[in-house]
GROMACS .gro file of C-alpha atoms in nm:
model
  150
    1MET     CA    1  -1.053  -0.157   1.208
    2LYS     CA    2  -0.770   0.076   1.119
    3THR     CA    3  -0.783   0.289   0.805
    4VAL     CA    4  -0.594   0.596   0.689
    5GLY     CA    5  -0.927   0.779   0.717
    6ASN     CA    6  -0.879   0.789   1.096
    7PRO     CA    7  -0.656   1.090   1.182
    8LYS     CA    8  -0.481   0.916   1.475
    9THR     CA    9  -0.413   0.605   1.269
   10LEU     CA   10  -0.282   0.819   0.983
   11THR     CA   11  -0.048   1.008   1.217
   12ARG     CA   12   0.092   0.685   1.366
   13LEU     CA   13   0.139   0.539   1.018
   14THR     CA   14   0.318   0.845   0.877
   15ASP     CA   15   0.539   0.857   1.189
   16ARG     CA   16   0.640   0.498   1.114
   17VAL     CA   17   0.722   0.594   0.754
   18ARG     CA   18   0.935   0.883   0.884
   19SER     CA   19   1.123   0.641   1.113
   20LEU     CA   20   1.258   0.440   0.819
   21THR     CA   21   1.622   0.478   0.723
   22PRO     CA   22   1.791   0.403   0.388
   23ASP     CA   23   1.974   0.108   0.543
   24ALA     CA   24   1.674  -0.049   0.722
   25PRO     CA   25   1.721  -0.427   0.699
   26ARG     CA   26   1.437  -0.631   0.557
   27GLN     CA   27   1.281  -0.894   0.778
   28TRP     CA   28   1.153  -1.096   0.480
   29GLY     CA   29   1.107  -1.075   0.103
   30MET     CA   30   1.331  -0.951  -0.177
   31MET     CA   31   1.275  -0.573  -0.178
   32ASN     CA   32   1.507  -0.326  -0.013
   33VAL     CA   33   1.354  -0.029   0.171
   34GLN     CA   34   1.382   0.202  -0.133
   35GLN     CA   35   1.200  -0.051  -0.352
   36ALA     CA   36   0.927  -0.094  -0.089
   37LEU     CA   37   0.877   0.284  -0.068
   38SER     CA   38   0.868   0.309  -0.447
   39HIS     CA   39   0.612   0.026  -0.457
   40LEU     CA   40   0.392   0.190  -0.190
   41ALA     CA   41   0.411   0.537  -0.348
   42GLY     CA   42   0.347   0.404  -0.698
   43SER     CA   43   0.048   0.194  -0.595
   44MET     CA   44  -0.123   0.484  -0.416
   45GLU     CA   45  -0.044   0.724  -0.702
   46TRP     CA   46  -0.198   0.472  -0.945
   47VAL     CA   47  -0.522   0.470  -0.743
   48LEU     CA   48  -0.534   0.847  -0.693
   49ARG     CA   49  -0.481   0.932  -1.060
   50GLY     CA   50  -0.740   0.679  -1.177
   51GLY     CA   51  -0.489   0.437  -1.326
   52GLU     CA   52  -0.552   0.198  -1.610
   53PRO     CA   53  -0.834  -0.044  -1.531
   54GLN     CA   54  -0.713  -0.380  -1.408
   55THR     CA   55  -0.883  -0.712  -1.461
   56ALA     CA   56  -0.976  -0.849  -1.122
   57TRP     CA   57  -0.980  -1.216  -1.044
   58SER     CA   58  -1.321  -1.378  -1.064
   59GLU     CA   59  -1.586  -1.177  -0.880
   60ARG     CA   60  -1.655  -1.455  -0.631
   61TYR     CA   61  -1.283  -1.506  -0.555
   62SER     CA   62  -1.226  -1.129  -0.526
   63LYS     CA   63  -1.509  -1.098  -0.272
   64VAL     CA   64  -1.362  -1.373  -0.055
   65ILE     CA   65  -1.008  -1.235  -0.075
   66ARG     CA   66  -1.135  -0.881  -0.008
   67PHE     CA   67  -1.328  -0.995   0.300
   68VAL     CA   68  -1.030  -1.183   0.443
   69ALA     CA   69  -0.780  -0.905   0.362
   70PHE     CA   70  -0.988  -0.621   0.505
   71ARG     CA   71  -1.217  -0.772   0.770
   72VAL     CA   72  -1.024  -1.060   0.928
   73PRO     CA   73  -0.786  -0.922   1.193
   74LEU     CA   74  -0.476  -1.104   1.072
   75PRO     CA   75  -0.157  -0.965   0.920
   76TRP     CA   76  -0.113  -1.007   0.547
   77PRO     CA   77   0.105  -1.304   0.449
   78LYS     CA   78   0.472  -1.239   0.385
   79SER     CA   79   0.639  -1.268   0.042
   80ILE     CA   80   0.319  -1.270  -0.166
   81PRO     CA   81   0.418  -1.290  -0.535
   82ASN     CA   82   0.354  -0.967  -0.722
   83PRO     CA   83   0.318  -0.980  -1.102
   84ASN     CA   84   0.486  -0.638  -1.127
   85ASP     CA   85   0.788  -0.763  -0.924
   86PRO     CA   86   0.880  -0.445  -0.733
   87ALA     CA   87   1.206  -0.613  -0.624
   88SER     CA   88   1.332  -0.591  -0.984
   89VAL     CA   89   1.300  -0.210  -0.994
   90GLU     CA   90   1.630  -0.026  -0.957
   91VAL     CA   91   1.590   0.249  -0.696
   92SER     CA   92   1.880   0.460  -0.576
   93VAL     CA   93   1.954   0.529  -0.209
   94GLU     CA   94   1.970   0.895  -0.315
   95ASP     CA   95   1.595   0.877  -0.390
   96PHE     CA   96   1.511   0.771  -0.034
   97ASP     CA   97   1.388   1.107   0.102
   98ASP     CA   98   1.177   1.174  -0.208
   99LEU     CA   99   1.023   0.826  -0.194
  100ARG     CA  100   0.946   0.859   0.177
  101ASP     CA  101   0.780   1.198   0.111
  102ARG     CA  102   0.575   1.046  -0.174
  103VAL     CA  103   0.449   0.767   0.053
  104ILE     CA  104   0.347   1.015   0.323
  105ALA     CA  105   0.175   1.237   0.065
  106GLY     CA  106  -0.004   0.932  -0.080
  107LEU     CA  107  -0.129   0.824   0.262
  108GLU     CA  108  -0.252   1.176   0.338
  109LYS     CA  109  -0.430   1.199   0.002
  110MET     CA  110  -0.587   0.854   0.046
  111ALA     CA  111  -0.717   0.970   0.386
  112ALA     CA  112  -0.906   1.260   0.228
  113TRP     CA  113  -1.002   1.082  -0.095
  114ASN     CA  114  -1.336   0.941  -0.212
  115VAL     CA  115  -1.416   0.681  -0.475
  116SER     CA  116  -1.528   0.824  -0.810
  117ALA     CA  117  -1.607   0.700  -1.158
  118GLU     CA  118  -1.234   0.723  -1.238
  119THR     CA  119  -1.134   0.493  -0.952
  120PRO     CA  120  -0.952   0.188  -1.086
  121THR     CA  121  -1.049  -0.169  -1.004
  122HIS     CA  122  -0.801  -0.340  -0.773
  123PRO     CA  123  -0.646  -0.635  -0.959
  124ALA     CA  124  -0.699  -0.879  -0.670
  125PHE     CA  125  -0.984  -0.729  -0.467
  126GLY     CA  126  -1.203  -0.594  -0.748
  127PRO     CA  127  -1.403  -0.270  -0.712
  128LEU     CA  128  -1.358  -0.113  -0.367
  129THR     CA  129  -1.552   0.140  -0.160
  130THR     CA  130  -1.383   0.448  -0.012
  131TRP     CA  131  -1.353   0.268   0.324
  132GLU     CA  132  -1.200  -0.038   0.156
  133TRP     CA  133  -0.944   0.174  -0.034
  134GLN     CA  134  -0.854   0.350   0.291
  135ARG     CA  135  -0.827   0.013   0.467
  136TRP     CA  136  -0.613  -0.115   0.177
  137ALA     CA  137  -0.380   0.187   0.209
  138TYR     CA  138  -0.339   0.120   0.582
  139LYS     CA  139  -0.290  -0.257   0.549
  140HIS     CA  140  -0.053  -0.225   0.253
  141ALA     CA  141   0.165   0.036   0.424
  142ASP     CA  142   0.156  -0.150   0.758
  143HIS     CA  143   0.264  -0.472   0.584
  144HIS     CA  144   0.569  -0.311   0.422
  145LEU     CA  145   0.660  -0.104   0.728
  146LYS     CA  146   0.671  -0.425   0.933
  147GLN     CA  147   0.889  -0.572   0.659
  148PHE     CA  148   1.152  -0.316   0.761
  149GLY     CA  149   1.094  -0.316   1.136
  150ALA     CA  150   0.899   0.012   1.149
   0.00000   0.00000   0.00000
């Protein structure tokens, strides 16, 4: 199963991020490419800095969702509601290169990163192992890259 911890997978993923353009049309959802990059960068930065603890769904539900999301070889569903609504964030086209660089840096840091006491709890999946966080980073980026044809 692909994770950002695998150097070849990481390279392919960052190449896909580099292939994005500011005018990449979305295939589904409400976000434009700048909002998707901001969402990806912000979510990885939240993990890496040990963001505010989140309340996960019930432990039993989180375990089921985590198993399906990380172990079942299916793409994530499209247009999943997000309580933070990244589509409502105003992001300028001028920020595109910086956002793309932040996503690449986040992926590279997630690849070399290990879970610690400061690691936040994922709001849907609950506490994650290093492998699960690296799988999450891959699946999350892959999902949004496909959203823009990359």
